Amino acid sequence: KAGVTQTPRYLIKTRGQQVTLSCSPISGHRSVSWYQQTPGQGLQFLFEYFSETQRNKGNFPGRFSGRQFSNSRSEMNVSTLELGDSALYLCASSFGSSSGNTIYFGEGSWLTVV
Amino acid sequence: GESVGLHLPTLSVQEGDNSIINCAYSNSASDYFIWYKQESGKGPQFIIDIRSNMDKRQGQRVTVLLNKTVKHLSLQIAATQPGDSAVYFCAENSGGSNYKLTFGKGTLLTVNP
C-alpha cells in the first residue's frame, strides 16, 4: 500500500513568486493536513482538510492556503513568497478526522526561497 | 548573520542499552498523543500512539507512558540499535474533534556501536 506522496520533493523559488505543493494521501484516507518544518520553529500546523472542507487552521498568514479535491488529494499554495518561507512542507493523512486515527506523514517538499 | 534554531535535547546511548525519551505537553485537554521518528532528510515516521484514557501502551521494542497529572509523556526503546538514531518528536492532538497536532521540539538520539 503506497504511503503519502508529495510532489515536488525539491524546489527553488524566487522571493515574490508563488508555489503550489501537491499531496496524495494513503488510499482510503480522507483527512489531509499540512505542516511546516523549519530549524527555528520546528513542526507547525498549517491546516487540515476532511471531505474537501477545511476543518482546522494554524496561525499562518493568508498567503498560505490549501484545498482538497473529491479524491482526497490536496494542494497547498503559498503566494508572494518570502525568504522565511524556506522550509520542509509536510503532508499527513489519516483515515478519519477524529482524534485517535493514526496520522502518517509523507517525505515532504523542500522549498528554498532565494 | 547567525541563525537561531531550536536547540534539541540530545541523548547518547550505547547499542543494546535501553533509551528513555521524555516530553512535556502543553494542553491538558489533549486526548491523543503520538511519537514520531524522523531521520535526516525524511518525513516523520509513526512509532506509537496512546489515547488519554490509557497510561501505558507497548509496541515492538517501544513503550509509551502517559502521566496526565504532570502532563508528561515518555518513549522507552528497548535494546537500542544504531538504526534507532534519529530525532524523536512527541505530538499532542490539541484540535479537539479535528486534527491539529502540536509537536514538541524533538530529541536527538544517537546510538553508539
PDB file of C-alpha atoms in Angstrom:
ATOM      1  CA  LYS A   1       0.000   0.000   0.000  1.00  0.00           C
ATOM      2  CA  ALA A   2       1.543   3.287  -1.086  1.00  0.00           C
ATOM      3  CA  GLY A   3       2.270   5.895   1.551  1.00  0.00           C
ATOM      4  CA  VAL A   4       1.608   9.603   1.478  1.00  0.00           C
ATOM      5  CA  THR A   5       3.100  11.011  -1.714  1.00  0.00           C
ATOM      6  CA  GLN A   6       4.247  14.595  -2.040  1.00  0.00           C
ATOM      7  CA  THR A   7       5.397  16.427  -5.143  1.00  0.00           C
ATOM      8  CA  PRO A   8       7.676  18.043  -5.944  1.00  0.00           C
ATOM      9  CA  ARG A   9      10.317  16.859  -3.499  1.00  0.00           C
ATOM     10  CA  TYR A  10      12.630  19.807  -4.027  1.00  0.00           C
ATOM     11  CA  LEU A  11      12.087  23.232  -5.500  1.00  0.00           C
ATOM     12  CA  ILE A  12      13.683  26.642  -5.568  1.00  0.00           C
ATOM     13  CA  LYS A  13      11.615  29.787  -5.970  1.00  0.00           C
ATOM     14  CA  THR A  14      12.343  33.482  -6.064  1.00  0.00           C
ATOM     15  CA  ARG A  15      11.001  35.904  -3.480  1.00  0.00           C
ATOM     16  CA  GLY A  16       7.639  37.255  -4.589  1.00  0.00           C
ATOM     17  CA  GLN A  17       6.691  34.185  -6.616  1.00  0.00           C
ATOM     18  CA  GLN A  18       4.036  31.711  -5.658  1.00  0.00           C
ATOM     19  CA  VAL A  19       4.252  27.942  -5.242  1.00  0.00           C
ATOM     20  CA  THR A  20       1.845  25.025  -5.261  1.00  0.00           C
ATOM     21  CA  LEU A  21       2.628  21.771  -3.498  1.00  0.00           C
ATOM     22  CA  SER A  22       0.716  18.559  -4.021  1.00  0.00           C
ATOM     23  CA  CYS A  23      -0.157  15.690  -1.728  1.00  0.00           C
ATOM     24  CA  SER A  24      -1.741  12.310  -2.434  1.00  0.00           C
ATOM     25  CA  PRO A  25      -2.899  10.636   0.781  1.00  0.00           C
ATOM     26  CA  ILE A  26      -2.826   6.943   1.548  1.00  0.00           C
ATOM     27  CA  SER A  27      -5.601   5.186  -0.336  1.00  0.00           C
ATOM     28  CA  GLY A  28      -8.828   5.381   1.652  1.00  0.00           C
ATOM     29  CA  HIS A  29      -7.664   8.247   3.838  1.00  0.00           C
ATOM     30  CA  ARG A  30      -9.942  11.258   3.787  1.00  0.00           C
ATOM     31  CA  SER A  31      -8.179  13.617   6.174  1.00  0.00           C
ATOM     32  CA  VAL A  32      -5.159  15.545   4.950  1.00  0.00           C
ATOM     33  CA  SER A  33      -3.177  18.013   6.996  1.00  0.00           C
ATOM     34  CA  TRP A  34      -0.163  20.180   6.253  1.00  0.00           C
ATOM     35  CA  TYR A  35       2.766  21.166   8.431  1.00  0.00           C
ATOM     36  CA  GLN A  36       5.755  23.452   8.038  1.00  0.00           C
ATOM     37  CA  GLN A  37       9.104  22.412   9.495  1.00  0.00           C
ATOM     38  CA  THR A  38      11.934  24.878   9.985  1.00  0.00           C
ATOM     39  CA  PRO A  39      15.079  24.761  12.159  1.00  0.00           C
ATOM     40  CA  GLY A  40      13.878  27.811  14.078  1.00  0.00           C
ATOM     41  CA  GLN A  41      10.217  26.969  14.711  1.00  0.00           C
ATOM     42  CA  GLY A  42      10.133  23.198  14.452  1.00  0.00           C
ATOM     43  CA  LEU A  43       6.998  21.493  13.169  1.00  0.00           C
ATOM     44  CA  GLN A  44       3.996  23.795  12.938  1.00  0.00           C
ATOM     45  CA  PHE A  45       0.434  23.000  11.882  1.00  0.00           C
ATOM     46  CA  LEU A  46      -0.857  24.803   8.804  1.00  0.00           C
ATOM     47  CA  PHE A  47      -4.327  23.379   8.117  1.00  0.00           C
ATOM     48  CA  GLU A  48      -6.395  20.208   7.966  1.00  0.00           C
ATOM     49  CA  TYR A  49      -8.944  19.117   5.386  1.00  0.00           C
ATOM     50  CA  PHE A  50     -11.594  16.461   5.506  1.00  0.00           C
ATOM     51  CA  SER A  51     -14.075  15.779   2.721  1.00  0.00           C
ATOM     52  CA  GLU A  52     -12.957  18.906   0.869  1.00  0.00           C
ATOM     53  CA  THR A  53     -13.625  21.135   3.893  1.00  0.00           C
ATOM     54  CA  GLN A  54     -11.003  22.936   5.927  1.00  0.00           C
ATOM     55  CA  ARG A  55     -11.659  21.832   9.497  1.00  0.00           C
ATOM     56  CA  ASN A  56      -8.783  23.467  11.314  1.00  0.00           C
ATOM     57  CA  LYS A  57      -6.234  26.189  10.626  1.00  0.00           C
ATOM     58  CA  GLY A  58      -2.951  27.165  12.228  1.00  0.00           C
ATOM     59  CA  ASN A  59      -1.514  30.613  12.844  1.00  0.00           C
ATOM     60  CA  PHE A  60      -0.138  31.396   9.427  1.00  0.00           C
ATOM     61  CA  PRO A  61      -0.811  34.460   7.245  1.00  0.00           C
ATOM     62  CA  GLY A  62      -3.390  34.385   4.481  1.00  0.00           C
ATOM     63  CA  ARG A  63      -0.620  33.860   1.922  1.00  0.00           C
ATOM     64  CA  PHE A  64      -0.825  30.205   2.898  1.00  0.00           C
ATOM     65  CA  SER A  65      -3.855  28.445   1.522  1.00  0.00           C
ATOM     66  CA  GLY A  66      -4.936  24.974   0.630  1.00  0.00           C
ATOM     67  CA  ARG A  67      -7.666  22.875  -0.816  1.00  0.00           C
ATOM     68  CA  GLN A  68      -8.770  19.291  -1.053  1.00  0.00           C
ATOM     69  CA  PHE A  69     -10.294  17.572  -4.026  1.00  0.00           C
ATOM     70  CA  SER A  70     -13.057  14.987  -4.161  1.00  0.00           C
ATOM     71  CA  ASN A  71     -10.481  12.183  -4.458  1.00  0.00           C
ATOM     72  CA  SER A  72      -8.911  13.426  -1.176  1.00  0.00           C
ATOM     73  CA  ARG A  73      -5.778  14.697  -2.895  1.00  0.00           C
ATOM     74  CA  SER A  74      -4.718  18.066  -1.556  1.00  0.00           C
ATOM     75  CA  GLU A  75      -2.715  21.065  -2.628  1.00  0.00           C
ATOM     76  CA  MET A  76      -1.286  23.938  -0.674  1.00  0.00           C
ATOM     77  CA  ASN A  77      -0.314  27.278  -2.124  1.00  0.00           C
ATOM     78  CA  VAL A  78       1.969  29.972  -0.831  1.00  0.00           C
ATOM     79  CA  SER A  79       1.726  33.328  -2.574  1.00  0.00           C
ATOM     80  CA  THR A  80       4.175  36.236  -2.532  1.00  0.00           C
ATOM     81  CA  LEU A  81       6.980  34.069  -1.215  1.00  0.00           C
ATOM     82  CA  GLU A  82       9.292  35.415   1.446  1.00  0.00           C
ATOM     83  CA  LEU A  83      12.755  34.189   2.394  1.00  0.00           C
ATOM     84  CA  GLY A  84      11.323  32.939   5.686  1.00  0.00           C
ATOM     85  CA  ASP A  85       9.022  30.556   3.838  1.00  0.00           C
ATOM     86  CA  SER A  86      12.005  28.334   3.102  1.00  0.00           C
ATOM     87  CA  ALA A  87      11.117  25.111   4.866  1.00  0.00           C
ATOM     88  CA  LEU A  88      10.183  21.475   4.616  1.00  0.00           C
ATOM     89  CA  TYR A  89       6.448  21.257   3.958  1.00  0.00           C
ATOM     90  CA  LEU A  90       4.941  18.026   5.191  1.00  0.00           C
ATOM     91  CA  CYS A  91       1.635  16.477   4.314  1.00  0.00           C
ATOM     92  CA  ALA A  92      -0.019  13.919   6.545  1.00  0.00           C
ATOM     93  CA  SER A  93      -3.080  11.763   6.073  1.00  0.00           C
ATOM     94  CA  SER A  94      -5.390   9.735   8.258  1.00  0.00           C
ATOM     95  CA  PHE A  95      -8.457   7.632   7.677  1.00  0.00           C
ATOM     96  CA  GLY A  96     -10.730   9.903   9.652  1.00  0.00           C
ATOM     97  CA  SER A  97     -10.591  13.338  11.101  1.00  0.00           C
ATOM     98  CA  SER A  98     -11.420  12.361  14.658  1.00  0.00           C
ATOM     99  CA  SER A  99      -8.814  12.018  17.344  1.00  0.00           C
ATOM    100  CA  GLY A 100      -7.285   8.576  17.562  1.00  0.00           C
ATOM    101  CA  ASN A 101      -6.917   7.959  13.853  1.00  0.00           C
ATOM    102  CA  THR A 102      -3.245   7.318  13.149  1.00  0.00           C
ATOM    103  CA  ILE A 103      -1.623  10.111  11.157  1.00  0.00           C
ATOM    104  CA  TYR A 104       1.013   9.217   8.586  1.00  0.00           C
ATOM    105  CA  PHE A 105       3.420  11.692   7.044  1.00  0.00           C
ATOM    106  CA  GLY A 106       4.908  11.959   3.585  1.00  0.00           C
ATOM    107  CA  GLU A 107       8.572  12.649   2.868  1.00  0.00           C
ATOM    108  CA  GLY A 108       7.906  16.352   2.392  1.00  0.00           C
ATOM    109  CA  SER A 109       8.596  19.045  -0.159  1.00  0.00           C
ATOM    110  CA  TRP A 110      11.754  21.048   0.387  1.00  0.00           C
ATOM    111  CA  LEU A 111      11.151  24.672  -0.581  1.00  0.00           C
ATOM    112  CA  THR A 112      14.004  27.131  -0.867  1.00  0.00           C
ATOM    113  CA  VAL A 113      13.177  30.786  -1.470  1.00  0.00           C
ATOM    114  CA  VAL A 114      16.026  32.905  -2.830  1.00  0.00           C
TER     115      VAL A 114
ATOM    116  CA  GLY B   1      24.043  36.711  10.412  1.00  0.00           C
ATOM    117  CA  GLU B   2      23.900  33.979  12.934  1.00  0.00           C
ATOM    118  CA  SER B   3      20.954  31.628  12.511  1.00  0.00           C
ATOM    119  CA  VAL B   4      18.877  30.747  15.509  1.00  0.00           C
ATOM    120  CA  GLY B   5      17.452  27.294  15.656  1.00  0.00           C
ATOM    121  CA  LEU B   6      15.859  25.006  18.122  1.00  0.00           C
ATOM    122  CA  HIS B   7      18.451  23.554  20.450  1.00  0.00           C
ATOM    123  CA  LEU B   8      17.458  19.934  20.538  1.00  0.00           C
ATOM    124  CA  PRO B   9      17.943  17.939  23.697  1.00  0.00           C
ATOM    125  CA  THR B  10      20.287  15.088  22.921  1.00  0.00           C
ATOM    126  CA  LEU B  11      20.549  11.569  24.238  1.00  0.00           C
ATOM    127  CA  SER B  12      23.530   9.372  23.544  1.00  0.00           C
ATOM    128  CA  VAL B  13      23.355   5.666  24.372  1.00  0.00           C
ATOM    129  CA  GLN B  14      25.326   2.513  23.725  1.00  0.00           C
ATOM    130  CA  GLU B  15      23.964  -0.105  21.384  1.00  0.00           C
ATOM    131  CA  GLY B  16      21.917  -2.614  23.335  1.00  0.00           C
ATOM    132  CA  ASP B  17      21.034  -0.229  26.143  1.00  0.00           C
ATOM    133  CA  ASN B  18      17.501   0.958  26.810  1.00  0.00           C
ATOM    134  CA  SER B  19      16.628   4.552  25.901  1.00  0.00           C
ATOM    135  CA  ILE B  20      14.094   6.833  27.531  1.00  0.00           C
ATOM    136  CA  ILE B  21      12.992   9.991  25.759  1.00  0.00           C
ATOM    137  CA  ASN B  22      10.854  12.454  27.664  1.00  0.00           C
ATOM    138  CA  CYS B  23       8.346  15.047  26.563  1.00  0.00           C
ATOM    139  CA  ALA B  24       6.231  17.617  28.360  1.00  0.00           C
ATOM    140  CA  TYR B  25       2.995  18.517  26.627  1.00  0.00           C
ATOM    141  CA  SER B  26       1.134  21.745  26.981  1.00  0.00           C
ATOM    142  CA  ASN B  27      -2.616  21.241  26.712  1.00  0.00           C
ATOM    143  CA  SER B  28      -4.414  19.401  29.488  1.00  0.00           C
ATOM    144  CA  ALA B  29      -7.367  18.906  27.107  1.00  0.00           C
ATOM    145  CA  SER B  30      -5.279  16.950  24.574  1.00  0.00           C
ATOM    146  CA  ASP B  31      -6.723  13.490  24.196  1.00  0.00           C
ATOM    147  CA  TYR B  32      -4.338  11.736  21.844  1.00  0.00           C
ATOM    148  CA  PHE B  33      -0.566  11.556  21.720  1.00  0.00           C
ATOM    149  CA  ILE B  34       1.845  10.231  19.131  1.00  0.00           C
ATOM    150  CA  TRP B  35       5.571   9.581  18.950  1.00  0.00           C
ATOM    151  CA  TYR B  36       7.335  10.068  15.643  1.00  0.00           C
ATOM    152  CA  LYS B  37      10.861   9.281  14.486  1.00  0.00           C
ATOM    153  CA  GLN B  38      12.476  11.500  11.894  1.00  0.00           C
ATOM    154  CA  GLU B  39      15.666  10.576  10.107  1.00  0.00           C
ATOM    155  CA  SER B  40      17.710  13.162   8.258  1.00  0.00           C
ATOM    156  CA  GLY B  41      16.041  14.232   5.020  1.00  0.00           C
ATOM    157  CA  LYS B  42      12.876  12.233   5.649  1.00  0.00           C
ATOM    158  CA  GLY B  43       9.389  12.831   6.910  1.00  0.00           C
ATOM    159  CA  PRO B  44       8.276  11.841  10.427  1.00  0.00           C
ATOM    160  CA  GLN B  45       7.631   8.121  10.795  1.00  0.00           C
ATOM    161  CA  PHE B  46       4.868   6.918  13.128  1.00  0.00           C
ATOM    162  CA  ILE B  47       6.165   4.871  16.069  1.00  0.00           C
ATOM    163  CA  ILE B  48       3.380   4.504  18.606  1.00  0.00           C
ATOM    164  CA  ASP B  49       0.359   6.369  19.891  1.00  0.00           C
ATOM    165  CA  ILE B  50      -1.700   6.492  23.070  1.00  0.00           C
ATOM    166  CA  ARG B  51      -5.083   7.873  23.999  1.00  0.00           C
ATOM    167  CA  SER B  52      -5.604   9.927  27.127  1.00  0.00           C
ATOM    168  CA  ASN B  53      -7.676   7.180  28.775  1.00  0.00           C
ATOM    169  CA  MET B  54      -4.570   4.982  28.946  1.00  0.00           C
ATOM    170  CA  ASP B  55      -1.319   5.399  30.858  1.00  0.00           C
ATOM    171  CA  LYS B  56       0.811   2.804  29.089  1.00  0.00           C
ATOM    172  CA  ARG B  57       0.978   1.201  25.691  1.00  0.00           C
ATOM    173  CA  GLN B  58       3.513  -1.246  24.324  1.00  0.00           C
ATOM    174  CA  GLY B  59       4.662  -1.931  20.813  1.00  0.00           C
ATOM    175  CA  GLN B  60       7.568  -3.810  19.345  1.00  0.00           C
ATOM    176  CA  ARG B  61      10.592  -2.732  21.409  1.00  0.00           C
ATOM    177  CA  VAL B  62       8.824   0.519  22.327  1.00  0.00           C
ATOM    178  CA  THR B  63       6.658   1.575  25.241  1.00  0.00           C
ATOM    179  CA  VAL B  64       4.877   4.878  25.725  1.00  0.00           C
ATOM    180  CA  LEU B  65       3.965   6.119  29.180  1.00  0.00           C
ATOM    181  CA  LEU B  66       1.491   8.928  29.790  1.00  0.00           C
ATOM    182  CA  ASN B  67       1.231  10.865  33.039  1.00  0.00           C
ATOM    183  CA  LYS B  68      -1.675  13.274  32.737  1.00  0.00           C
ATOM    184  CA  THR B  69      -1.190  14.657  36.224  1.00  0.00           C
ATOM    185  CA  VAL B  70       2.087  16.302  35.272  1.00  0.00           C
ATOM    186  CA  LYS B  71       1.438  16.404  31.515  1.00  0.00           C
ATOM    187  CA  HIS B  72       4.376  14.167  30.737  1.00  0.00           C
ATOM    188  CA  LEU B  73       4.951  11.609  28.023  1.00  0.00           C
ATOM    189  CA  SER B  74       7.862   9.232  27.647  1.00  0.00           C
ATOM    190  CA  LEU B  75       9.074   6.828  24.996  1.00  0.00           C
ATOM    191  CA  GLN B  76      11.108   3.826  26.040  1.00  0.00           C
ATOM    192  CA  ILE B  77      13.115   1.960  23.410  1.00  0.00           C
ATOM    193  CA  ALA B  78      14.430  -1.433  24.444  1.00  0.00           C
ATOM    194  CA  ALA B  79      17.763  -2.779  23.199  1.00  0.00           C
ATOM    195  CA  THR B  80      18.527   0.365  21.218  1.00  0.00           C
ATOM    196  CA  GLN B  81      20.107  -0.223  17.824  1.00  0.00           C
ATOM    197  CA  PRO B  82      22.167   2.070  15.544  1.00  0.00           C
ATOM    198  CA  GLY B  83      19.167   2.269  13.217  1.00  0.00           C
ATOM    199  CA  ASP B  84      17.241   3.958  16.025  1.00  0.00           C
ATOM    200  CA  SER B  85      19.462   7.046  15.705  1.00  0.00           C
ATOM    201  CA  ALA B  86      17.162   9.896  14.704  1.00  0.00           C
ATOM    202  CA  VAL B  87      15.205  12.844  16.070  1.00  0.00           C
ATOM    203  CA  TYR B  88      12.167  11.787  18.090  1.00  0.00           C
ATOM    204  CA  PHE B  89       9.119  14.029  18.394  1.00  0.00           C
ATOM    205  CA  CYS B  90       6.136  13.769  20.653  1.00  0.00           C
ATOM    206  CA  ALA B  91       2.900  15.263  19.350  1.00  0.00           C
ATOM    207  CA  GLU B  92      -0.406  16.006  21.028  1.00  0.00           C
ATOM    208  CA  ASN B  93      -3.712  16.491  19.335  1.00  0.00           C
ATOM    209  CA  SER B  94      -4.996  19.765  20.669  1.00  0.00           C
ATOM    210  CA  GLY B  95      -7.612  20.276  17.982  1.00  0.00           C
ATOM    211  CA  GLY B  96     -10.444  18.600  19.798  1.00  0.00           C
ATOM    212  CA  SER B  97     -12.523  16.518  17.436  1.00  0.00           C
ATOM    213  CA  ASN B  98     -10.466  17.682  14.458  1.00  0.00           C
ATOM    214  CA  TYR B  99      -6.791  17.154  13.970  1.00  0.00           C
ATOM    215  CA  LYS B 100      -4.284  19.800  14.942  1.00  0.00           C
ATOM    216  CA  LEU B 101      -1.064  18.219  16.112  1.00  0.00           C
ATOM    217  CA  THR B 102       1.219  20.278  18.300  1.00  0.00           C
ATOM    218  CA  PHE B 103       4.773  18.975  18.237  1.00  0.00           C
ATOM    219  CA  GLY B 104       7.499  19.110  20.824  1.00  0.00           C
ATOM    220  CA  LYS B 105      10.878  20.373  19.708  1.00  0.00           C
ATOM    221  CA  GLY B 106      12.322  16.887  19.462  1.00  0.00           C
ATOM    222  CA  THR B 107      15.151  14.882  20.978  1.00  0.00           C
ATOM    223  CA  LEU B 108      18.182  13.756  19.028  1.00  0.00           C
ATOM    224  CA  LEU B 109      19.017  10.148  19.848  1.00  0.00           C
ATOM    225  CA  THR B 110      22.494   8.921  18.955  1.00  0.00           C
ATOM    226  CA  VAL B 111      23.281   5.234  19.332  1.00  0.00           C
ATOM    227  CA  ASN B 112      26.952   4.375  19.609  1.00  0.00           C
ATOM    228  CA  PRO B 113      28.021   0.943  18.334  1.00  0.00           C
TER     229      PRO B 113
END
